[in-house]
Short mmCIF file of C-alpha atoms in Angstrom, two decimals:
data_model
loop_
_atom_site.label_atom_id
_atom_site.label_comp_id
_atom_site.label_asym_id
_atom_site.label_seq_id
_atom_site.Cartn_x
_atom_site.Cartn_y
_atom_site.Cartn_z
CA MET A 4 -8.11 -21.62 -5.78
CA GLU A 5 -9.66 -20.03 -2.70
CA ASN A 6 -6.11 -20.09 -1.05
CA GLN A 7 -4.24 -17.90 -3.21
CA ARG A 8 -1.77 -15.61 -1.98
CA PRO A 9 -2.52 -12.05 -3.05
CA LEU A 10 -0.12 -10.91 -5.85
CA ILE A 11 1.68 -7.84 -5.80
CA LEU A 12 2.70 -5.81 -8.66
CA VAL A 13 6.07 -3.58 -7.54
CA SER A 14 8.01 -1.30 -9.50
CA ASN A 15 9.65 2.12 -9.09
CA ASP A 16 11.18 5.34 -10.45
CA ASP A 17 15.07 4.80 -9.19
CA GLY A 18 15.13 1.20 -11.09
CA ILE A 19 15.81 -1.95 -10.03
CA ARG A 20 19.11 -1.28 -8.35
CA ALA A 21 17.95 0.72 -5.93
CA LYS A 22 17.66 0.59 -2.43
CA GLY A 23 14.49 2.06 -2.23
CA LEU A 24 12.70 -1.42 -3.93
CA ALA A 25 14.75 -3.86 -1.91
CA GLU A 26 13.37 -2.14 0.84
CA LEU A 27 10.01 -2.06 -0.40
CA VAL A 28 10.07 -5.92 -1.62
CA LYS A 29 11.22 -6.66 2.31
CA ALA A 30 7.97 -4.75 3.46
CA LEU A 31 5.79 -6.24 0.93
CA ARG A 32 6.82 -10.02 1.01
CA PRO A 33 5.59 -11.20 4.04
CA LEU A 34 1.57 -10.34 2.12
CA GLY A 35 1.37 -12.14 -1.05
CA GLU A 36 3.40 -13.19 -3.76
CA ILE A 37 5.93 -10.41 -5.50
CA VAL A 38 6.62 -9.61 -8.97
CA VAL A 39 8.85 -6.70 -9.63
CA MET A 40 8.84 -5.23 -12.82
CA ALA A 41 11.30 -2.36 -12.49
CA PRO A 42 13.36 -0.14 -15.21
CA GLU A 43 17.20 -0.68 -15.72
CA THR A 44 18.11 2.46 -15.17
CA ALA A 45 17.31 5.70 -12.77
CA ARG A 46 13.83 7.15 -14.51
CA SER A 47 13.00 10.04 -11.92
CA GLY A 48 11.47 12.76 -13.15
CA SER A 49 9.65 10.40 -15.65
CA SER A 50 5.65 11.14 -14.25
CA CYS A 51 2.96 9.41 -16.91
CA ALA A 52 5.83 9.35 -19.73
CA LEU A 53 5.44 6.54 -22.42
CA SER A 54 8.12 5.09 -24.37
CA VAL A 55 6.10 5.99 -27.86
CA HIS A 56 9.15 6.51 -29.91
CA HIS A 57 11.26 3.21 -29.49
CA ALA A 58 10.44 -0.91 -28.97
CA VAL A 59 11.17 -1.81 -24.81
CA HIS A 60 12.47 -4.99 -23.63
CA TYR A 61 12.31 -7.18 -20.72
CA GLN A 62 14.66 -10.26 -18.88
CA MET A 63 13.96 -12.05 -15.62
CA LEU A 64 16.62 -11.00 -12.89
CA ARG A 65 15.70 -13.33 -10.43
CA LYS A 66 12.98 -16.28 -8.96
CA SER A 67 12.92 -17.41 -6.28
CA VAL A 68 9.49 -18.62 -4.17
CA GLY A 69 7.24 -15.63 -3.48
CA LEU A 70 9.23 -13.39 -5.91
CA THR A 71 10.28 -12.83 -9.23
CA ALA A 72 11.87 -9.91 -10.72
CA TYR A 73 12.35 -8.54 -14.23
CA SER A 74 14.17 -5.73 -15.64
CA CYS A 75 12.99 -3.18 -18.28
CA SER A 76 14.19 -0.95 -20.70
CA GLY A 77 11.24 1.20 -20.61
CA ARG A 78 9.65 3.97 -18.12
CA PRO A 79 7.89 3.25 -14.82
CA ILE A 80 4.72 3.48 -16.75
CA ASP A 81 6.11 1.20 -19.16
CA CYS A 82 6.95 -1.11 -17.11
CA VAL A 83 3.44 -2.02 -15.92
CA LYS A 84 1.62 -2.20 -18.99
CA LEU A 85 4.40 -4.23 -19.99
CA ALA A 86 4.21 -6.86 -16.92
CA PHE A 87 0.26 -6.74 -17.32
CA HIS A 88 0.99 -7.97 -21.09
CA THR A 89 3.27 -9.89 -20.32
CA VAL A 90 4.35 -11.65 -16.78
CA LEU A 91 1.50 -11.29 -14.44
CA GLU A 92 -0.36 -15.00 -14.69
CA ARG A 93 -3.55 -13.23 -13.20
CA LYS A 94 -4.71 -9.68 -12.28
CA PRO A 95 -3.02 -8.32 -9.22
CA ASP A 96 -4.67 -7.60 -6.16
CA LEU A 97 -2.02 -4.33 -5.69
CA VAL A 98 0.05 -2.01 -7.24
CA VAL A 99 3.08 -0.63 -5.80
CA GLY A 100 5.48 1.95 -6.35
CA GLY A 101 8.56 3.29 -4.93
CA ILE A 102 9.72 3.00 -2.30
CA ASN A 103 11.16 6.20 -3.94
CA HIS A 104 14.06 8.19 -3.06
CA GLY A 105 13.08 11.36 -2.60
CA ASP A 106 10.01 14.20 -1.63
CA ASN A 107 6.67 13.48 -4.18
CA SER A 108 4.69 15.66 -1.90
CA SER A 109 2.52 18.59 -2.82
CA VAL A 110 3.14 19.31 -6.74
CA ASN A 111 5.45 16.98 -7.07
CA VAL A 112 2.93 13.92 -7.60
CA HIS A 113 2.39 15.63 -11.45
CA TYR A 114 6.31 14.85 -12.02
CA SER A 115 7.11 11.87 -10.04
CA GLY A 116 7.69 8.21 -12.24
CA THR A 117 6.58 6.73 -8.93
CA MET A 118 3.13 8.11 -8.69
CA GLY A 119 2.95 7.23 -12.61
CA VAL A 120 3.51 3.71 -11.66
CA VAL A 121 0.79 4.21 -9.06
CA LYS A 122 -2.19 6.44 -11.63
CA GLU A 123 -1.60 3.41 -13.91
CA GLY A 124 -2.00 1.02 -11.49
CA CYS A 125 -5.70 3.00 -10.65
CA LEU A 126 -6.50 3.30 -14.31
CA LYS A 127 -6.13 -0.77 -14.70
CA GLY A 128 -8.54 -1.03 -11.43
CA ILE A 129 -6.82 -2.22 -9.14
CA PRO A 130 -6.01 -0.78 -5.90
CA SER A 131 -2.09 1.07 -6.15
CA VAL A 132 0.04 2.98 -3.48
CA ALA A 133 3.03 4.93 -3.51
CA PHE A 134 5.56 5.06 -1.26
CA SER A 135 8.52 7.77 -1.33
CA LEU A 136 11.07 8.41 1.79
CA CYS A 137 12.50 12.53 2.10
CA SER A 138 15.90 11.56 1.37
CA TYR A 139 17.74 11.94 -1.79
CA ALA A 140 20.52 9.55 -0.42
CA PRO A 141 21.25 6.06 -2.21
CA ASP A 142 21.96 4.51 1.13
CA ALA A 143 18.98 6.08 3.11
CA ASP A 144 17.98 4.37 5.90
CA PHE A 145 14.44 2.98 5.19
CA ASN A 146 14.55 1.07 9.40
CA PRO A 147 11.86 3.17 10.69
CA ILE A 148 9.63 3.50 7.58
CA VAL A 149 9.44 -0.23 6.49
CA PRO A 150 6.70 -1.28 9.49
CA TYR A 151 4.42 1.30 8.48
CA VAL A 152 4.89 0.36 4.35
CA HIS A 153 3.61 -3.07 5.40
CA ASP A 154 0.44 -1.97 7.11
CA ILE A 155 -0.48 0.34 4.82
CA SER A 156 0.17 -1.92 2.70
CA ALA A 157 -1.75 -4.70 4.71
CA LYS A 158 -4.48 -2.57 5.24
CA VAL A 159 -5.66 -1.36 1.38
CA LEU A 160 -5.28 -4.88 0.55
CA GLU A 161 -7.35 -5.82 3.35
CA LYS A 162 -9.87 -2.64 2.72
CA GLY A 163 -9.27 -1.88 -0.75
CA LEU A 164 -9.52 1.39 -2.59
CA PRO A 165 -12.57 3.10 -4.64
CA ARG A 166 -11.93 3.28 -8.64
CA LEU A 167 -10.08 5.70 -9.98
CA THR A 168 -8.40 6.90 -6.25
CA CYS A 169 -4.72 5.62 -5.30
CA LEU A 170 -1.99 6.50 -2.27
CA ASN A 171 0.50 9.20 -2.46
CA VAL A 172 2.19 8.07 0.88
CA ASN A 173 5.42 10.11 1.91
CA PHE A 174 7.32 9.39 5.15
CA PRO A 175 9.75 12.03 6.69
CA ALA A 176 13.60 11.58 6.95
CA GLU A 177 13.61 11.50 10.50
CA LYS A 178 14.48 8.18 13.17
CA GLU A 179 11.27 7.88 14.86
CA LEU A 180 7.37 9.25 13.20
CA LYS A 181 5.08 10.56 15.31
CA GLY A 182 1.95 8.46 13.17
CA ILE A 183 0.18 9.11 10.19
CA LYS A 184 -1.95 12.08 8.82
CA VAL A 185 -4.32 11.93 6.14
CA CYS A 186 -3.89 15.23 3.79
CA ARG A 187 -4.97 16.85 0.83
CA GLN A 188 -1.62 18.44 -1.56
CA ALA A 189 0.20 20.82 -0.64
CA GLU A 190 -0.50 24.09 -2.92
CA GLY A 191 2.91 26.09 -4.70
CA ASP A 192 5.23 26.00 -6.58
CA TRP A 193 8.84 25.25 -7.49
CA VAL A 194 11.02 28.48 -7.82
CA ASN A 195 15.08 29.63 -9.26
CA GLU A 196 14.60 25.95 -11.11
CA TRP A 197 17.18 26.59 -12.92
CA GLU A 198 21.17 26.47 -12.96
CA HIS A 199 23.13 27.71 -15.80
CA VAL A 200 26.16 25.80 -17.04
CA THR A 201 28.45 27.77 -19.70
CA LEU A 202 30.43 24.91 -21.81
CA HIS A 203 33.69 26.08 -23.65
CA ASN A 204 32.59 29.51 -23.52
CA ASP A 205 29.92 29.77 -25.31
CA ARG A 206 27.44 27.08 -25.10
CA ASP A 207 24.59 27.88 -22.73
CA PHE A 208 22.67 24.86 -20.50
CA TYR A 209 20.56 24.41 -17.41
CA TRP A 210 20.72 21.13 -15.02
CA LEU A 211 16.93 21.57 -13.35
CA SER A 212 17.64 22.38 -9.76
CA GLY A 213 15.03 24.67 -7.81
CA GLU A 214 13.69 24.72 -4.45
CA PHE A 215 9.95 24.05 -3.47
CA LEU A 216 7.84 27.36 -2.01
CA CYS A 217 4.75 26.32 -0.18
CA THR A 218 1.82 29.04 -0.26
CA ASN A 219 0.23 27.56 2.02
CA PRO A 220 2.79 26.32 4.92
CA ASP A 221 0.27 27.21 7.63
CA ASP A 222 -2.47 25.01 6.60
CA THR A 223 -2.19 21.84 8.76
CA THR A 224 -4.40 19.80 6.59
CA THR A 225 -1.30 19.54 3.56
CA ASP A 226 1.09 16.47 3.48
CA ARG A 227 3.82 19.44 3.41
CA TRP A 228 2.80 20.47 6.99
CA ALA A 229 2.32 16.34 7.83
CA LEU A 230 5.87 16.06 7.06
CA ALA A 231 7.38 19.04 8.02
CA ASN A 232 5.30 17.91 11.98
CA GLY A 233 7.32 14.28 11.89
CA TYR A 234 4.54 12.37 10.38
CA ALA A 235 3.93 9.87 7.27
CA ALA A 236 1.76 11.80 4.99
CA ILE A 237 -1.02 9.83 3.45
CA THR A 238 -2.86 12.25 0.25
CA PRO A 239 -5.42 10.36 -1.47
CA VAL A 240 -5.23 11.18 -5.66
CA LYS A 241 -7.83 10.65 -7.90
CA VAL A 242 -6.86 9.96 -11.77
CA ASP A 243 -10.54 11.63 -12.55
CA VAL A 244 -9.00 14.91 -12.79
CA THR A 245 -12.05 16.32 -14.14
CA ASP A 246 -13.58 19.59 -12.60
CA TYR A 247 -16.93 19.60 -11.83
CA GLY A 248 -17.62 21.97 -10.18
CA LEU A 249 -16.60 24.04 -12.60
CA MET A 250 -18.35 22.28 -15.78
CA ASP A 251 -21.75 24.29 -15.64
CA GLU A 252 -20.14 28.05 -15.08
CA LEU A 253 -17.59 26.58 -18.17
CA ALA A 254 -20.54 25.86 -20.23
CA GLY A 255 -22.68 29.12 -19.60
CA TRP A 256 -19.46 30.50 -22.05
CA PHE A 257 -20.54 28.87 -24.97
CA VAL A 258 -24.24 29.45 -25.32
CA MET B 10 1.73 50.04 -19.81
CA GLU B 11 -1.80 49.74 -19.51
CA ASN B 12 -1.96 48.84 -23.12
CA GLN B 13 0.23 46.34 -22.87
CA ARG B 14 -1.50 43.54 -25.39
CA PRO B 15 -1.19 40.35 -23.51
CA LEU B 16 1.71 37.84 -24.00
CA ILE B 17 0.61 34.02 -24.53
CA LEU B 18 2.97 31.85 -24.44
CA VAL B 19 2.85 28.47 -26.92
CA SER B 20 4.13 25.05 -26.42
CA ASN B 21 3.78 21.14 -27.81
CA ASP B 22 4.57 18.32 -27.54
CA ASP B 23 4.87 16.88 -31.53
CA GLY B 24 7.59 19.18 -31.62
CA ILE B 25 8.81 23.07 -33.28
CA ARG B 26 8.22 21.62 -36.96
CA ALA B 27 4.52 20.12 -36.00
CA LYS B 28 2.19 21.47 -38.54
CA GLY B 29 -0.40 21.97 -34.86
CA LEU B 30 1.78 24.53 -33.85
CA ALA B 31 1.82 26.54 -36.86
CA GLU B 32 -2.00 26.50 -36.66
CA LEU B 33 -1.96 26.93 -33.21
CA VAL B 34 0.42 30.46 -33.53
CA LYS B 35 -1.79 31.43 -36.54
CA ALA B 36 -4.99 31.39 -34.27
CA LEU B 37 -3.46 33.29 -31.44
CA ARG B 38 -1.20 36.16 -33.27
CA PRO B 39 -4.26 38.17 -33.44
CA LEU B 40 -4.60 37.70 -29.34
CA GLY B 41 -1.72 39.62 -28.33
CA GLU B 42 2.30 38.78 -28.58
CA ILE B 43 3.37 35.24 -28.89
CA VAL B 44 6.61 33.69 -27.47
CA VAL B 45 6.61 29.68 -28.94
CA MET B 46 9.39 27.32 -26.95
CA ALA B 47 8.65 24.27 -28.65
CA PRO B 48 10.59 20.78 -28.46
CA GLU B 49 13.25 20.27 -31.00
CA THR B 50 11.75 16.70 -31.56
CA ALA B 51 8.69 15.10 -31.34
CA ARG B 52 8.74 14.35 -27.35
CA SER B 53 4.43 12.67 -27.78
CA GLY B 54 3.47 10.74 -24.10
CA SER B 55 5.94 12.71 -22.18
CA SER B 56 3.06 13.62 -19.42
CA CYS B 57 4.93 15.85 -17.33
CA ALA B 58 8.54 14.43 -17.20
CA LEU B 59 11.43 16.48 -16.24
CA SER B 60 15.16 16.23 -17.95
CA VAL B 61 16.56 15.39 -13.92
CA HIS B 62 19.80 13.62 -15.40
CA HIS B 63 21.04 15.98 -18.60
CA ALA B 64 21.00 18.92 -18.88
CA VAL B 65 19.07 20.89 -21.90
CA HIS B 66 19.84 24.10 -23.51
CA TYR B 67 17.27 26.34 -25.91
CA GLN B 68 18.07 28.71 -29.33
CA MET B 69 16.25 31.38 -30.78
CA LEU B 70 14.49 30.32 -34.47
CA ARG B 71 12.79 34.07 -35.53
CA LYS B 72 11.80 36.57 -34.23
CA SER B 73 8.95 39.01 -35.82
CA VAL B 74 6.87 41.64 -34.72
CA GLY B 75 4.43 39.62 -32.18
CA LEU B 76 6.62 36.72 -32.25
CA THR B 77 9.50 35.34 -31.42
CA ALA B 78 10.11 31.21 -31.09
CA TYR B 79 12.74 29.30 -29.90
CA SER B 80 13.97 25.40 -29.90
CA CYS B 81 14.61 23.85 -26.84
CA SER B 82 16.32 19.91 -26.27
CA GLY B 83 14.16 19.03 -23.35
CA ARG B 84 10.39 17.69 -23.00
CA PRO B 85 7.39 19.99 -22.84
CA ILE B 86 7.89 20.48 -19.49
CA ASP B 87 11.24 22.07 -19.66
CA CYS B 88 10.06 24.38 -22.22
CA VAL B 89 7.65 25.84 -19.90
CA LYS B 90 9.96 25.99 -16.90
CA LEU B 91 12.82 27.36 -19.26
CA ALA B 92 10.80 29.95 -21.13
CA PHE B 93 9.65 31.24 -17.34
CA HIS B 94 13.38 31.07 -16.38
CA THR B 95 15.17 32.56 -19.51
CA VAL B 96 12.92 34.58 -22.26
CA LEU B 97 9.92 35.85 -20.75
CA GLU B 98 10.16 39.26 -19.69
CA ARG B 99 7.15 39.67 -17.82
CA LYS B 100 4.30 37.21 -16.96
CA PRO B 101 2.52 35.62 -19.62
CA ASP B 102 -1.37 36.31 -19.27
CA LEU B 103 -1.99 32.65 -20.96
CA VAL B 104 -0.10 29.58 -21.67
CA VAL B 105 -1.52 27.01 -24.75
CA GLY B 106 -0.67 23.85 -25.61
CA GLY B 107 -1.07 22.27 -29.06
CA ILE B 108 -2.17 21.86 -31.38
CA ASN B 109 -1.79 18.31 -30.16
CA HIS B 110 -2.06 15.71 -33.44
CA GLY B 111 -3.65 13.06 -31.82
CA ASP B 112 -6.57 12.67 -29.14
CA ASN B 113 -5.87 13.49 -26.05
CA SER B 114 -9.33 12.99 -24.02
CA SER B 115 -9.71 11.19 -20.94
CA VAL B 116 -7.13 8.90 -19.54
CA ASN B 117 -5.11 10.10 -22.06
CA VAL B 118 -4.42 13.37 -19.70
CA HIS B 119 -2.41 11.18 -17.76
CA TYR B 120 -0.10 10.63 -20.82
CA SER B 121 -0.10 13.71 -23.06
CA GLY B 122 2.53 16.22 -23.61
CA THR B 123 0.62 18.57 -24.87
CA MET B 124 -1.69 18.28 -21.17
CA GLY B 125 1.67 18.82 -19.31
CA VAL B 126 2.76 22.48 -20.95
CA VAL B 127 -0.52 22.67 -19.79
CA LYS B 128 -0.53 21.14 -16.13
CA GLU B 129 2.69 23.03 -15.40
CA GLY B 130 1.43 26.62 -16.76
CA CYS B 131 -1.86 26.01 -14.61
CA LEU B 132 0.71 25.46 -11.80
CA LYS B 133 2.73 28.67 -12.23
CA GLY B 134 -0.92 30.35 -11.75
CA ILE B 135 -1.32 30.89 -15.40
CA PRO B 136 -4.89 30.23 -17.09
CA SER B 137 -3.90 27.30 -19.33
CA VAL B 138 -5.09 25.76 -22.56
CA ALA B 139 -4.36 22.65 -23.97
CA PHE B 140 -6.24 21.86 -27.81
CA SER B 141 -5.91 18.67 -29.60
CA LEU B 142 -7.18 17.15 -33.25
CA CYS B 143 -8.04 13.73 -33.08
CA SER B 144 -6.06 13.18 -36.08
CA TYR B 145 -2.22 11.27 -36.48
CA ALA B 146 -1.90 12.13 -39.87
CA PRO B 147 1.74 15.04 -40.05
CA ASP B 148 -0.69 17.08 -42.41
CA ALA B 149 -4.13 17.18 -41.42
CA ASP B 150 -6.43 19.55 -41.67
CA PHE B 151 -6.54 22.23 -38.75
CA ASN B 152 -8.60 24.91 -40.66
CA PRO B 153 -12.08 23.68 -39.40
CA ILE B 154 -11.05 24.01 -35.57
CA VAL B 155 -8.61 26.94 -36.49
CA PRO B 156 -11.53 29.68 -35.40
CA TYR B 157 -12.62 27.13 -32.20
CA VAL B 158 -8.85 28.36 -31.22
CA HIS B 159 -8.88 31.07 -31.61
CA ASP B 160 -12.47 32.20 -29.63
CA ILE B 161 -11.72 29.19 -27.07
CA SER B 162 -8.41 31.20 -26.02
CA ALA B 163 -10.11 34.57 -26.70
CA LYS B 164 -12.82 33.64 -23.87
CA VAL B 165 -9.94 32.62 -21.99
CA LEU B 166 -7.99 35.26 -21.88
CA GLU B 167 -11.12 37.78 -20.79
CA LYS B 168 -12.18 35.51 -17.94
CA GLY B 169 -9.83 33.69 -16.76
CA LEU B 170 -10.03 30.40 -15.15
CA PRO B 171 -9.95 29.38 -11.65
CA ARG B 172 -6.71 28.51 -9.70
CA LEU B 173 -5.95 25.20 -10.38
CA THR B 174 -7.67 24.22 -13.23
CA CYS B 175 -7.11 24.15 -16.36
CA LEU B 176 -8.63 22.86 -19.84
CA ASN B 177 -8.50 19.93 -21.93
CA VAL B 178 -10.29 20.84 -25.43
CA ASN B 179 -10.44 17.86 -27.93
CA PHE B 180 -11.79 18.45 -31.28
CA PRO B 181 -12.80 15.28 -33.76
CA ALA B 182 -11.38 14.90 -36.93
CA GLU B 183 -14.07 16.48 -38.90
CA LYS B 184 -15.14 18.74 -41.47
CA GLU B 185 -18.37 20.75 -39.67
CA LEU B 186 -18.02 20.58 -35.90
CA LYS B 187 -22.19 20.59 -34.11
CA GLY B 188 -20.75 23.50 -31.33
CA ILE B 189 -18.73 23.28 -27.82
CA LYS B 190 -19.85 20.98 -25.15
CA VAL B 191 -18.26 21.28 -21.88
CA CYS B 192 -17.60 17.29 -20.31
CA ARG B 193 -15.92 15.02 -18.33
CA GLN B 194 -13.08 13.28 -18.30
CA ALA B 195 -14.52 9.78 -19.95
CA GLU B 196 -13.99 6.64 -18.09
CA GLY B 197 -12.12 3.50 -19.52
CA ASP B 198 -8.35 2.07 -20.19
CA TRP B 199 -5.82 1.13 -23.10
CA VAL B 200 -5.99 -2.98 -23.90
CA ASN B 201 -4.30 -4.97 -26.61
CA GLU B 202 -1.43 -2.74 -25.64
CA TRP B 203 1.95 -3.95 -27.20
CA GLU B 204 3.25 -5.03 -30.21
CA HIS B 205 5.63 -8.12 -30.13
CA VAL B 206 8.21 -8.05 -32.50
CA THR B 207 11.46 -10.49 -32.21
CA LEU B 208 14.84 -10.01 -34.16
CA HIS B 209 17.34 -12.31 -34.78
CA ASN B 210 15.01 -14.80 -33.48
CA ASP B 211 16.01 -14.38 -29.90
CA ARG B 212 15.70 -10.54 -29.25
CA ASP B 213 12.05 -9.80 -28.03
CA PHE B 214 11.18 -6.33 -28.27
CA TYR B 215 7.93 -4.63 -27.37
CA TRP B 216 6.18 -1.58 -28.88
CA LEU B 217 3.61 0.32 -27.86
CA SER B 218 0.34 -0.04 -29.40
CA GLY B 219 -3.55 -0.55 -28.57
CA GLU B 220 -7.12 0.18 -28.56
CA PHE B 221 -8.75 2.71 -26.36
CA LEU B 222 -11.52 0.32 -24.60
CA CYS B 223 -13.98 3.05 -22.88
CA THR B 224 -16.12 1.93 -20.33
CA ASN B 225 -19.01 4.18 -20.09
CA PRO B 226 -19.70 4.52 -23.83
CA ASP B 227 -22.96 5.93 -23.15
CA ASP B 228 -22.75 8.84 -21.52
CA THR B 229 -23.36 11.58 -22.58
CA THR B 230 -21.24 13.12 -19.99
CA THR B 231 -18.10 12.28 -21.84
CA ASP B 232 -15.25 14.03 -23.73
CA ARG B 233 -15.29 10.80 -25.62
CA TRP B 234 -19.21 10.73 -26.44
CA ALA B 235 -18.46 14.60 -27.36
CA LEU B 236 -15.81 13.65 -29.71
CA ALA B 237 -17.36 10.75 -31.24
CA ASN B 238 -21.14 13.01 -32.04
CA GLY B 239 -19.07 15.44 -33.89
CA TYR B 240 -18.71 18.09 -30.37
CA ALA B 241 -15.42 20.02 -29.28
CA ALA B 242 -14.59 18.98 -25.69
CA ILE B 243 -13.84 21.14 -23.48
CA THR B 244 -12.76 18.91 -20.19
CA PRO B 245 -12.04 21.18 -17.06
CA VAL B 246 -8.66 19.54 -15.50
CA LYS B 247 -7.76 19.96 -11.65
CA VAL B 248 -4.35 19.90 -10.86
CA ASP B 249 -4.57 19.64 -7.25
CA VAL B 250 -5.37 16.11 -7.38
CA THR B 251 -6.87 15.17 -3.95
CA ASP B 252 -9.68 12.57 -3.32
CA TYR B 253 -11.36 15.09 -0.62
CA GLY B 254 -14.17 12.72 -0.57
CA LEU B 255 -12.08 9.81 0.80
CA MET B 256 -10.36 11.92 3.52
CA ASP B 257 -12.54 11.69 6.38
CA GLU B 258 -12.70 7.13 5.74
CA LEU B 259 -9.04 6.70 5.32
CA ALA B 260 -8.80 9.00 8.22
CA GLY B 261 -11.10 6.23 9.96
CA TRP B 262 -8.15 3.48 8.95
CA PHE B 263 -5.62 4.49 11.06
CA VAL B 264 -6.88 5.60 14.58
#
């Protein structure tokens, strides 16, 4: 079938009802057939976590020309794995995660379920792109970034990506973007990470919270710098995480 | 305090009662003061997942000379973050994950909660090492590998590791190891990933299952090859996952 339209698998970690997912589908529909398999509920911070201790299920929510949507009881990675196993009739041409409500730049690449979607797509050999908007508001304004999401996805469909590399694309929450920068992952860590709450005067609980402390804020090549200066940040991400440069030295430890 | 012994933080994803954790503590005790903060229950496949939708708590289980142990209601990454925030009186000299009951080589580096522990330690600037035994048996025999775990940990304490690199160490389940190989992450993917179960004749559920299909099985430089041939496999892992080699080409797409 030479004239088949591209097949695009979409998932996220904010859940099937998130506005960011609807906006992503809007951006992608002109580019191909869309299959959505997304978590029933919000699953932020899922990283590449798998459901190993319980079974998962899915159900069809909608089927129309060019768009089929399913919800799944599992985590973002389960969604991708289950879609490949069950509902995709052929290998997709693109796997897209998002649009995440919140910043997935820098070290968040490790915690993000949206990046989990995209790492899984990449491990399955499919060009894969994650999109995130640096606003946690459920009703965030995605209008300024929808054209970028469309154009970047179209470019990846056209050019492909190297095997074992996917894209982490983050947008600042601004009315007008200055453009696109290709970046590296900024360095830093989360600090003051827990909020302490005492319940019934004797039980201590901790809520994850905190601020990100960037340790190279003046480095103009990072994703954090691009975002802080009004640019969309595209960070190419490897799923072969071997530190090749250290192998020889390390081998010397054990001779 | 110049003569302070090294402080070693230990966690895992099989839970505080796992045999592999007890064996790890046994291997590490001669090297320093041990603080354990591990999940209350098994949390396999947790990757770098965070508890963002609920609060977590912890409790002390044991305090003796050189060893303090806590259990935590959260995931492996929560354990590390919470230990840094609450119970560690100084920066640890080493963060160790494991000993995992099961293989964390190749692409499992992305799904593993044991690797989550170690990536988090590394992001916090601490030399960090994950240990895994390629046996899923709860009563697996760790005796052949305990001396290796001790020696590799001692070496890392002595030499340190480059910032943003941690170690993923996997052992084959054999009586006698042939030695140690420093490796790269093998390529491949999981296939036949779901077992389909129909309940009450009408509800379809899926259990994660599957086999790993290595796509470069003859490559003698990979962790899978080392394990298949009786060697302990040490794979250095980067937490800066930027694909630096692709940045220029990608920038060319958007000029």
